[in-house]
Amino acid sequence: MHIETDTKTKIKNYIIESTFDDVEKIKDDTLIFEEGILDSMGLLFLIEFLQEEFNLTTSDEELVVENFQSINSIIAFIESKM
Amino acid sequence: MNTTRKPFSKDILHIENIETVCNEIISKLKTDVAKKLQRRGAVIGISGGIDSSVCMALSAKAFGPKKVTAIMLPEQDSSDDSRILAEKLAAKFDVTDTIVEDITKALDGFGCYQRRDDAIGRVITNFDPLVDKAKIEIKQDAASNLPPAFSVTVIKPNGDIISKLLPVKEYLQIVASTNFKQRSRMSMLYYHAERLHYAVIGTPNKHEVEQGFFVKHGDGGADVMPIGHLYKTQVYQLASHLGVPQEIIDRTPTTDTYTAEQTQEDFFYQMPFEQMDLIWYGWENNYPADEVARVMDRTSQDIENIYKNFERKRKTTEYLRMRPIF
């Protein structure tokens, strides 16, 4: 539980720092690409962040909306890789 | 409010009065170059591709072939076909002032090839730029709900293919390196344009302009863009009408940027032009997704996702179309 909270905080902080968006705008289930919070370059930088922070490698096949659409999806994706 | 618009159909982009449309473009080109820009002719880079071919044909008709200078700008990765087709095009439209400027050494000086190959080599460690061919491509479908990510593909001499998702640093370095190509071409075109007191004719079509498939201050650097408002399929229609050689019309549009053969569809558009043109038209004219889906034989959800993809591309590439802010 602590690990999940910590991961969530890191991801949320990363998105806020890289987009300069308000913290209130980004909820755990906000559709970050649909809402235009991150764009295509944002996705590439997010993948890099996941690699550097969690040593998580993303393959072509894993680049699907279900893995990246929200903070909750990203958490589930990270957990599935552990 | 437009209450009389046509029902969406596969023929909706077909130009009925092609002669009139061509004459209007030619007339505007003359006014823009002679009156607004106050230049006495046109310089155009020709690649053997459909867009530059149509622009050259229009320029030759607007200014007369003697007032058009056609420049071929090959470099070490260019296909030999490009030059052969470009020469055939110039001959067809009686443009005799043709110049070949090989920009390989300039690109080498910029470190274009080295910087690109270094980035590829960091991702695919056994990449040998001397014998392997490489390209970058988008593997996701345009109807995916996620923004596209790029993969690098290396083709070994024995035909083995290695492909990996590009990390952001390497992706950006590859793009920044290869953009030297378009920017060097732009510099050379302006050298000749200034030498002759001519205008530079830009060749991007509507999709390239609006989806941002051009290099800022590269192929996006020009004085006038005569086909910047035309869909790709309409450019083909003009090509046939103007008499562009059939080999050019039949050729699959490539980027002519990477060592491996790469179509524009693989690299950027993610779908064939015939589909993209129509769906783009539907999107920008607010046709409901289900109406477009019925005609295109796709699901409404697919069309909704492609609409979102277009919206995202236009927004993401706004920077490319922006003038300096002051």
Tab-separated table of C-alpha atoms in Angstrom:
chain	number	residue	atom	x	y	z
A	1	MET	CA	0.000	0.000	0.000
A	2	HIS	CA	2.830	2.348	0.911
A	3	ILE	CA	4.659	1.405	-2.257
A	4	GLU	CA	1.606	2.182	-4.368
A	5	THR	CA	1.108	5.552	-2.667
A	6	ASP	CA	4.742	6.419	-3.143
A	7	THR	CA	4.639	5.445	-6.824
A	8	LYS	CA	1.442	7.407	-7.355
A	9	THR	CA	2.957	10.498	-5.753
A	10	LYS	CA	6.070	10.228	-7.901
A	11	ILE	CA	4.052	9.922	-11.094
A	12	LYS	CA	1.709	12.734	-10.159
A	13	ASN	CA	4.624	14.989	-9.229
A	14	TYR	CA	6.384	14.141	-12.463
A	15	ILE	CA	3.318	15.088	-14.530
A	16	ILE	CA	2.782	18.310	-12.605
A	17	GLU	CA	6.443	19.316	-12.894
A	18	SER	CA	6.669	18.528	-16.582
A	19	THR	CA	3.392	20.198	-17.600
A	20	PHE	CA	3.295	23.149	-15.155
A	21	ASP	CA	-0.357	22.205	-14.581
A	22	ASP	CA	-2.227	22.767	-11.325
A	23	VAL	CA	-2.250	19.840	-8.932
A	24	GLU	CA	-6.063	19.986	-8.676
A	25	LYS	CA	-6.395	19.359	-12.400
A	26	ILE	CA	-4.760	15.929	-12.264
A	27	LYS	CA	-6.732	13.271	-10.419
A	28	ASP	CA	-5.836	9.599	-10.301
A	29	ASP	CA	-8.410	8.797	-12.984
A	30	THR	CA	-7.959	11.911	-15.174
A	31	LEU	CA	-7.481	10.873	-18.799
A	32	ILE	CA	-4.131	12.580	-19.228
A	33	PHE	CA	-3.886	12.277	-23.019
A	34	GLU	CA	-7.582	12.700	-23.745
A	35	GLU	CA	-7.605	15.877	-21.637
A	36	GLY	CA	-4.541	17.201	-23.464
A	37	ILE	CA	-2.386	17.256	-20.318
A	38	LEU	CA	0.315	15.242	-22.085
A	39	ASP	CA	0.869	15.109	-25.855
A	40	SER	CA	2.936	12.720	-27.990
A	41	MET	CA	6.247	14.127	-26.770
A	42	GLY	CA	4.831	13.957	-23.258
A	43	LEU	CA	4.261	10.230	-23.732
A	44	LEU	CA	7.873	9.727	-24.821
A	45	PHE	CA	9.176	11.662	-21.818
A	46	LEU	CA	6.827	9.711	-19.533
A	47	ILE	CA	8.234	6.419	-20.853
A	48	GLU	CA	11.729	7.744	-20.154
A	49	PHE	CA	10.683	8.736	-16.618
A	50	LEU	CA	9.296	5.240	-15.955
A	51	GLN	CA	12.542	3.739	-17.184
A	52	GLU	CA	14.738	5.976	-15.057
A	53	GLU	CA	12.606	5.988	-11.924
A	54	PHE	CA	11.310	2.414	-11.874
A	55	ASN	CA	13.699	0.679	-14.276
A	56	LEU	CA	10.632	-0.208	-16.318
A	57	THR	CA	11.119	-0.931	-20.018
A	58	THR	CA	8.159	-0.438	-22.358
A	59	SER	CA	7.852	-2.484	-25.535
A	60	ASP	CA	5.993	-1.606	-28.751
A	61	GLU	CA	3.204	-4.024	-27.792
A	62	GLU	CA	2.700	-2.382	-24.402
A	63	LEU	CA	2.091	1.028	-25.960
A	64	VAL	CA	-1.670	0.818	-25.619
A	65	VAL	CA	-4.071	3.279	-24.124
A	66	GLU	CA	-5.012	0.879	-21.301
A	67	ASN	CA	-1.486	1.188	-19.872
A	68	PHE	CA	-1.111	4.950	-20.020
A	69	GLN	CA	-4.464	6.731	-20.055
A	70	SER	CA	-4.438	7.792	-16.383
A	71	ILE	CA	-2.285	7.651	-13.264
A	72	ASN	CA	-4.280	4.617	-12.132
A	73	SER	CA	-3.561	2.877	-15.467
A	74	ILE	CA	0.145	3.625	-15.188
A	75	ILE	CA	0.224	2.228	-11.641
A	76	ALA	CA	-1.508	-0.946	-12.841
A	77	PHE	CA	0.982	-1.204	-15.699
A	78	ILE	CA	3.946	-0.839	-13.344
A	79	GLU	CA	2.503	-3.469	-10.990
A	80	SER	CA	1.931	-5.870	-13.871
A	81	LYS	CA	5.611	-5.634	-14.759
A	82	MET	CA	6.880	-6.340	-11.228
B	1	MET	CA	-24.016	28.654	-40.910
B	2	ASN	CA	-23.755	26.274	-43.870
B	3	THR	CA	-27.129	24.568	-44.212
B	4	THR	CA	-26.599	23.244	-47.740
B	5	ARG	CA	-23.496	21.189	-47.336
B	6	LYS	CA	-23.149	17.953	-49.259
B	7	PRO	CA	-23.663	14.567	-47.608
B	8	PHE	CA	-20.295	12.993	-46.847
B	9	SER	CA	-19.092	10.782	-49.718
B	10	LYS	CA	-15.883	9.354	-51.156
B	11	ASP	CA	-16.082	11.887	-54.013
B	12	ILE	CA	-16.407	14.921	-51.802
B	13	LEU	CA	-12.860	16.100	-52.462
B	14	HIS	CA	-12.939	15.534	-56.198
B	15	ILE	CA	-12.246	18.813	-58.032
B	16	GLU	CA	-14.897	19.222	-60.743
B	17	ASN	CA	-13.485	22.293	-62.447
B	18	ILE	CA	-9.820	21.347	-62.450
B	19	GLU	CA	-8.867	23.761	-65.243
B	20	THR	CA	-10.333	26.706	-63.339
B	21	VAL	CA	-8.651	25.662	-60.084
B	22	CYS	CA	-5.262	25.398	-61.816
B	23	ASN	CA	-5.718	28.780	-63.484
B	24	GLU	CA	-6.635	30.393	-60.169
B	25	ILE	CA	-3.508	28.993	-58.499
B	26	ILE	CA	-1.347	30.120	-61.429
B	27	SER	CA	-2.854	33.605	-61.392
B	28	LYS	CA	-2.390	33.922	-57.621
B	29	LEU	CA	1.186	32.654	-57.865
B	30	LYS	CA	1.972	35.361	-60.415
B	31	THR	CA	0.443	38.086	-58.258
B	32	ASP	CA	2.095	36.829	-55.075
B	33	VAL	CA	5.566	36.583	-56.566
B	34	ALA	CA	5.571	39.620	-58.847
B	35	LYS	CA	3.416	42.087	-56.910
B	36	LYS	CA	3.514	41.111	-53.237
B	37	LEU	CA	7.027	39.678	-53.033
B	38	GLN	CA	8.361	41.772	-55.926
B	39	ARG	CA	10.507	38.981	-57.297
B	40	ARG	CA	11.070	38.187	-60.978
B	41	GLY	CA	10.893	34.403	-61.062
B	42	ALA	CA	10.878	31.221	-59.019
B	43	VAL	CA	13.383	28.860	-57.496
B	44	ILE	CA	12.070	25.430	-56.592
B	45	GLY	CA	13.678	22.344	-55.123
B	46	ILE	CA	12.586	19.271	-57.059
B	47	SER	CA	12.831	15.777	-55.638
B	48	GLY	CA	10.908	13.674	-58.120
B	49	GLY	CA	8.034	13.617	-55.636
B	50	ILE	CA	4.452	14.527	-56.461
B	51	ASP	CA	4.230	17.785	-54.478
B	52	SER	CA	7.371	19.441	-55.843
B	53	SER	CA	6.478	18.224	-59.324
B	54	VAL	CA	3.059	19.873	-59.241
B	55	CYS	CA	4.557	23.066	-57.818
B	56	MET	CA	7.150	23.137	-60.586
B	57	ALA	CA	4.528	22.574	-63.261
B	58	LEU	CA	2.411	25.404	-61.825
B	59	SER	CA	5.459	27.693	-61.621
B	60	ALA	CA	6.477	26.977	-65.203
B	61	LYS	CA	2.960	27.889	-66.331
B	62	ALA	CA	2.836	30.990	-64.125
B	63	PHE	CA	6.215	32.523	-64.969
B	64	GLY	CA	7.239	30.696	-68.141
B	65	PRO	CA	9.921	27.991	-68.044
B	66	LYS	CA	12.781	30.483	-68.527
B	67	LYS	CA	11.904	32.223	-65.261
B	68	VAL	CA	12.020	29.021	-63.217
B	69	THR	CA	15.186	27.546	-61.753
B	70	ALA	CA	14.833	23.947	-60.597
B	71	ILE	CA	17.329	22.713	-58.039
B	72	MET	CA	17.978	19.064	-57.237
B	73	LEU	CA	19.457	18.666	-53.776
B	74	PRO	CA	20.570	15.072	-53.328
B	75	GLU	CA	22.692	13.780	-50.472
B	76	GLN	CA	24.226	10.415	-49.740
B	77	ASP	CA	20.957	8.840	-48.562
B	78	SER	CA	18.842	10.049	-51.493
B	79	SER	CA	17.432	7.504	-53.882
B	80	ASP	CA	18.904	7.590	-57.423
B	81	ASP	CA	15.353	7.538	-58.773
B	82	SER	CA	14.743	10.975	-57.284
B	83	ARG	CA	17.279	12.636	-59.573
B	84	ILE	CA	16.227	10.718	-62.682
B	85	LEU	CA	12.567	11.628	-62.153
B	86	ALA	CA	13.385	15.256	-61.337
B	87	GLU	CA	15.337	15.581	-64.592
B	88	LYS	CA	12.462	14.030	-66.518
B	89	LEU	CA	10.057	16.500	-64.903
B	90	ALA	CA	12.171	19.551	-65.779
B	91	ALA	CA	12.465	18.364	-69.386
B	92	LYS	CA	8.703	17.808	-69.607
B	93	PHE	CA	7.982	21.424	-68.641
B	94	ASP	CA	10.887	22.913	-70.657
B	95	VAL	CA	12.673	24.149	-67.555
B	96	THR	CA	16.278	24.249	-68.742
B	97	ASP	CA	17.877	26.059	-65.818
B	98	THR	CA	18.340	22.954	-63.692
B	99	ILE	CA	21.100	22.741	-61.111
B	100	VAL	CA	22.306	19.783	-59.061
B	101	GLU	CA	23.601	20.719	-55.641
B	102	ASP	CA	24.867	17.710	-53.725
B	103	ILE	CA	24.605	18.705	-50.060
B	104	THR	CA	26.382	15.623	-48.652
B	105	LYS	CA	29.538	17.505	-47.679
B	106	ALA	CA	27.577	20.290	-46.003
B	107	LEU	CA	25.644	17.688	-44.023
B	108	ASP	CA	28.839	15.909	-43.126
B	109	GLY	CA	30.208	19.224	-41.882
B	110	PHE	CA	27.200	19.679	-39.644
B	111	GLY	CA	27.720	16.170	-38.310
B	112	CYS	CA	24.242	15.197	-39.551
B	113	TYR	CA	25.096	11.564	-40.313
B	114	GLN	CA	27.386	11.026	-37.328
B	115	ARG	CA	24.932	12.480	-34.801
B	116	ARG	CA	22.065	10.441	-36.270
B	117	ASP	CA	24.047	7.203	-36.378
B	118	ASP	CA	25.350	7.700	-32.832
B	119	ALA	CA	21.769	7.942	-31.568
B	120	ILE	CA	20.662	4.852	-33.503
B	121	GLY	CA	23.724	2.959	-32.237
B	122	ARG	CA	22.798	3.703	-28.632
B	123	VAL	CA	19.464	1.924	-29.152
B	124	ILE	CA	20.553	-0.885	-31.473
B	125	THR	CA	24.087	-1.624	-30.357
B	126	ASN	CA	25.148	-3.756	-33.327
B	127	PHE	CA	24.058	-1.090	-35.840
B	128	ASP	CA	26.706	-0.640	-38.541
B	129	PRO	CA	25.934	2.534	-40.517
B	130	LEU	CA	28.328	1.512	-43.289
B	131	VAL	CA	26.256	-1.491	-44.351
B	132	ASP	CA	22.946	-1.403	-42.453
B	133	LYS	CA	19.930	0.637	-43.469
B	134	ALA	CA	17.774	2.432	-40.909
B	135	LYS	CA	14.519	4.319	-40.596
B	136	ILE	CA	12.132	5.474	-37.924
B	137	GLU	CA	8.452	4.669	-38.004
B	138	ILE	CA	5.186	4.732	-36.094
B	139	LYS	CA	3.824	1.265	-35.464
B	140	GLN	CA	0.511	2.136	-33.851
B	141	ASP	CA	-2.711	2.438	-35.791
B	142	ALA	CA	-4.077	5.958	-36.315
B	143	ALA	CA	-7.261	4.856	-34.547
B	144	SER	CA	-5.313	4.178	-31.352
B	145	ASN	CA	-6.324	6.421	-28.496
B	146	LEU	CA	-2.727	6.997	-27.448
B	147	PRO	CA	-0.357	9.521	-29.092
B	148	PRO	CA	2.121	7.876	-31.450
B	149	ALA	CA	5.569	6.771	-30.339
B	150	PHE	CA	8.423	6.136	-32.747
B	151	SER	CA	10.447	2.993	-33.275
B	152	VAL	CA	13.817	2.687	-34.986
B	153	THR	CA	14.172	-0.124	-37.487
B	154	VAL	CA	17.531	-1.385	-38.725
B	155	ILE	CA	17.767	-3.644	-41.748
B	156	LYS	CA	20.890	-5.807	-41.917
B	157	PRO	CA	22.481	-6.708	-45.307
B	158	ASN	CA	21.151	-10.287	-44.931
B	159	GLY	CA	17.617	-8.928	-44.571
B	160	ASP	CA	17.362	-9.352	-40.790
B	161	ILE	CA	15.240	-6.626	-39.235
B	162	ILE	CA	15.764	-5.266	-35.732
B	163	SER	CA	13.205	-2.810	-34.381
B	164	LYS	CA	13.032	-1.074	-31.014
B	165	LEU	CA	10.950	1.634	-29.431
B	166	LEU	CA	12.988	4.850	-29.429
B	167	PRO	CA	13.785	6.444	-26.095
B	168	VAL	CA	12.990	10.149	-26.163
B	169	LYS	CA	16.596	11.412	-26.137
B	170	GLU	CA	17.565	9.268	-29.102
B	171	TYR	CA	14.345	10.074	-30.968
B	172	LEU	CA	14.946	13.798	-30.573
B	173	GLN	CA	18.600	13.502	-31.589
B	174	ILE	CA	17.736	11.524	-34.726
B	175	VAL	CA	15.079	14.053	-35.756
B	176	ALA	CA	17.290	17.052	-34.938
B	177	SER	CA	20.163	15.522	-36.933
B	178	THR	CA	18.145	14.645	-40.008
B	179	ASN	CA	16.482	18.068	-39.964
B	180	PHE	CA	19.864	19.420	-41.106
B	181	LYS	CA	18.869	17.984	-44.487
B	182	GLN	CA	15.777	20.133	-44.959
B	183	ARG	CA	17.466	23.190	-43.458
B	184	SER	CA	20.525	22.843	-45.704
B	185	ARG	CA	18.242	22.526	-48.709
B	186	MET	CA	16.422	25.678	-47.650
B	187	SER	CA	19.740	27.566	-47.370
B	188	MET	CA	20.779	26.479	-50.837
B	189	LEU	CA	17.406	27.400	-52.357
B	190	TYR	CA	17.680	30.881	-50.848
B	191	TYR	CA	21.238	31.210	-52.146
B	192	HIS	CA	19.957	30.728	-55.681
B	193	ALA	CA	16.808	32.776	-55.110
B	194	GLU	CA	18.818	35.747	-53.850
B	195	ARG	CA	21.384	35.368	-56.619
B	196	LEU	CA	18.604	35.584	-59.196
B	197	HIS	CA	16.190	37.885	-57.312
B	198	TYR	CA	13.625	35.078	-57.421
B	199	ALA	CA	11.143	33.785	-54.826
B	200	VAL	CA	11.423	30.350	-53.207
B	201	ILE	CA	8.422	28.176	-53.951
B	202	GLY	CA	7.484	25.968	-50.985
B	203	THR	CA	6.030	22.561	-51.783
B	204	PRO	CA	4.102	21.411	-48.660
B	205	ASN	CA	0.500	20.331	-49.199
B	206	LYS	CA	-2.381	20.911	-46.792
B	207	HIS	CA	-1.627	17.854	-44.642
B	208	GLU	CA	2.031	18.721	-44.286
B	209	VAL	CA	1.174	22.275	-43.270
B	210	GLU	CA	-1.681	21.472	-40.896
B	211	GLN	CA	-0.426	18.218	-39.374
B	212	GLY	CA	3.074	19.643	-39.039
B	213	PHE	CA	4.852	17.231	-41.343
B	214	PHE	CA	7.573	19.723	-42.259
B	215	VAL	CA	10.746	21.092	-40.739
B	216	LYS	CA	10.541	24.567	-39.245
B	217	HIS	CA	12.945	26.785	-41.222
B	218	GLY	CA	13.554	23.778	-43.481
B	219	ASP	CA	10.976	22.749	-46.077
B	220	GLY	CA	8.640	25.031	-44.106
B	221	GLY	CA	10.891	27.952	-45.082
B	222	ALA	CA	9.638	29.421	-48.336
B	223	ASP	CA	8.087	32.574	-49.768
B	224	VAL	CA	4.909	31.102	-51.202
B	225	MET	CA	3.204	27.720	-50.925
B	226	PRO	CA	0.903	27.254	-53.927
B	227	ILE	CA	-0.530	23.866	-52.881
B	228	GLY	CA	-0.623	24.496	-49.126
B	229	HIS	CA	-4.436	24.419	-49.236
B	230	LEU	CA	-4.795	21.189	-51.253
B	231	TYR	CA	-5.394	17.665	-49.986
B	232	LYS	CA	-2.946	15.035	-51.214
B	233	THR	CA	-5.502	13.349	-53.480
B	234	GLN	CA	-6.252	16.754	-55.010
B	235	VAL	CA	-2.525	17.251	-55.639
B	236	TYR	CA	-2.634	13.977	-57.585
B	237	GLN	CA	-5.607	15.272	-59.550
B	238	LEU	CA	-3.658	18.410	-60.473
B	239	ALA	CA	-0.625	16.305	-61.386
B	240	SER	CA	-2.643	14.313	-63.924
B	241	HIS	CA	-4.245	17.430	-65.345
B	242	LEU	CA	-0.954	19.302	-65.665
B	243	GLY	CA	0.800	16.374	-67.345
B	244	VAL	CA	3.288	15.421	-64.636
B	245	PRO	CA	5.119	12.263	-65.835
B	246	GLN	CA	3.248	9.089	-64.923
B	247	GLU	CA	6.271	7.540	-63.140
B	248	ILE	CA	6.116	10.384	-60.636
B	249	ILE	CA	2.368	9.983	-60.145
B	250	ASP	CA	2.749	6.229	-59.642
B	251	ARG	CA	5.630	6.494	-57.168
B	252	THR	CA	4.845	5.862	-53.490
B	253	PRO	CA	5.576	9.071	-51.546
B	254	THR	CA	8.668	8.593	-49.390
B	255	THR	CA	10.474	10.820	-46.945
B	256	ASP	CA	13.794	10.354	-48.811
B	257	THR	CA	15.430	11.128	-45.474
B	258	TYR	CA	16.551	7.808	-44.029
B	259	THR	CA	18.787	5.115	-45.525
B	260	ALA	CA	16.027	2.496	-45.555
B	261	GLU	CA	13.067	2.988	-47.879
B	262	GLN	CA	10.371	4.700	-45.857
B	263	THR	CA	6.898	5.724	-46.906
B	264	GLN	CA	5.274	8.856	-45.522
B	265	GLU	CA	2.459	6.593	-44.293
B	266	ASP	CA	4.847	4.555	-42.081
B	267	PHE	CA	6.686	7.596	-40.840
B	268	PHE	CA	3.912	9.975	-40.019
B	269	TYR	CA	0.412	9.632	-41.377
B	270	GLN	CA	-0.403	6.076	-40.183
B	271	MET	CA	-2.986	5.521	-42.921
B	272	PRO	CA	-3.262	5.725	-46.733
B	273	PHE	CA	-3.773	9.196	-48.243
B	274	GLU	CA	-7.097	8.232	-49.783
B	275	GLN	CA	-8.522	7.557	-46.324
B	276	MET	CA	-6.700	10.334	-44.510
B	277	ASP	CA	-7.878	13.039	-46.905
B	278	LEU	CA	-11.515	12.121	-46.488
B	279	ILE	CA	-11.431	11.669	-42.728
B	280	TRP	CA	-9.497	14.937	-42.330
B	281	TYR	CA	-12.131	16.677	-44.440
B	282	GLY	CA	-14.857	15.154	-42.288
B	283	TRP	CA	-13.091	16.286	-39.127
B	284	GLU	CA	-12.418	19.869	-40.157
B	285	ASN	CA	-15.926	20.284	-41.542
B	286	ASN	CA	-17.581	18.806	-38.457
B	287	TYR	CA	-19.146	15.787	-40.125
B	288	PRO	CA	-20.407	13.427	-37.403
B	289	ALA	CA	-18.164	10.403	-36.903
B	290	ASP	CA	-20.964	7.945	-37.638
B	291	GLU	CA	-21.703	9.550	-41.035
B	292	VAL	CA	-18.016	9.344	-41.994
B	293	ALA	CA	-17.747	5.822	-40.564
B	294	ARG	CA	-20.562	4.546	-42.799
B	295	VAL	CA	-18.881	5.871	-45.951
B	296	MET	CA	-15.385	4.776	-44.947
B	297	ASP	CA	-16.519	1.322	-43.828
B	298	ARG	CA	-15.015	1.776	-40.366
B	299	THR	CA	-16.518	1.947	-36.887
B	300	SER	CA	-17.683	5.246	-35.395
B	301	GLN	CA	-15.239	4.681	-32.538
B	302	ASP	CA	-12.371	4.410	-35.052
B	303	ILE	CA	-13.356	7.687	-36.654
B	304	GLU	CA	-13.761	9.376	-33.245
B	305	ASN	CA	-10.254	8.221	-32.325
B	306	ILE	CA	-8.805	9.401	-35.647
B	307	TYR	CA	-10.506	12.792	-35.171
B	308	LYS	CA	-8.795	13.004	-31.770
B	309	ASN	CA	-5.499	11.980	-33.366
B	310	PHE	CA	-5.840	14.830	-35.919
B	311	GLU	CA	-6.722	17.316	-33.223
B	312	ARG	CA	-3.713	16.201	-31.196
B	313	LYS	CA	-1.359	16.428	-34.202
B	314	ARG	CA	-2.533	19.929	-35.085
B	315	LYS	CA	-2.154	21.076	-31.469
B	316	THR	CA	1.218	19.392	-30.904
B	317	THR	CA	2.655	20.918	-34.084
B	318	GLU	CA	1.318	24.446	-33.526
B	319	TYR	CA	4.863	25.443	-32.562
B	320	LEU	CA	6.061	24.695	-36.093
B	321	ARG	CA	3.608	27.144	-37.633
B	322	MET	CA	4.190	29.905	-35.102
B	323	ARG	CA	6.139	33.029	-35.947
B	324	PRO	CA	8.687	34.225	-33.402
B	325	ILE	CA	6.932	35.715	-30.376
B	326	PHE	CA	7.877	39.255	-29.396
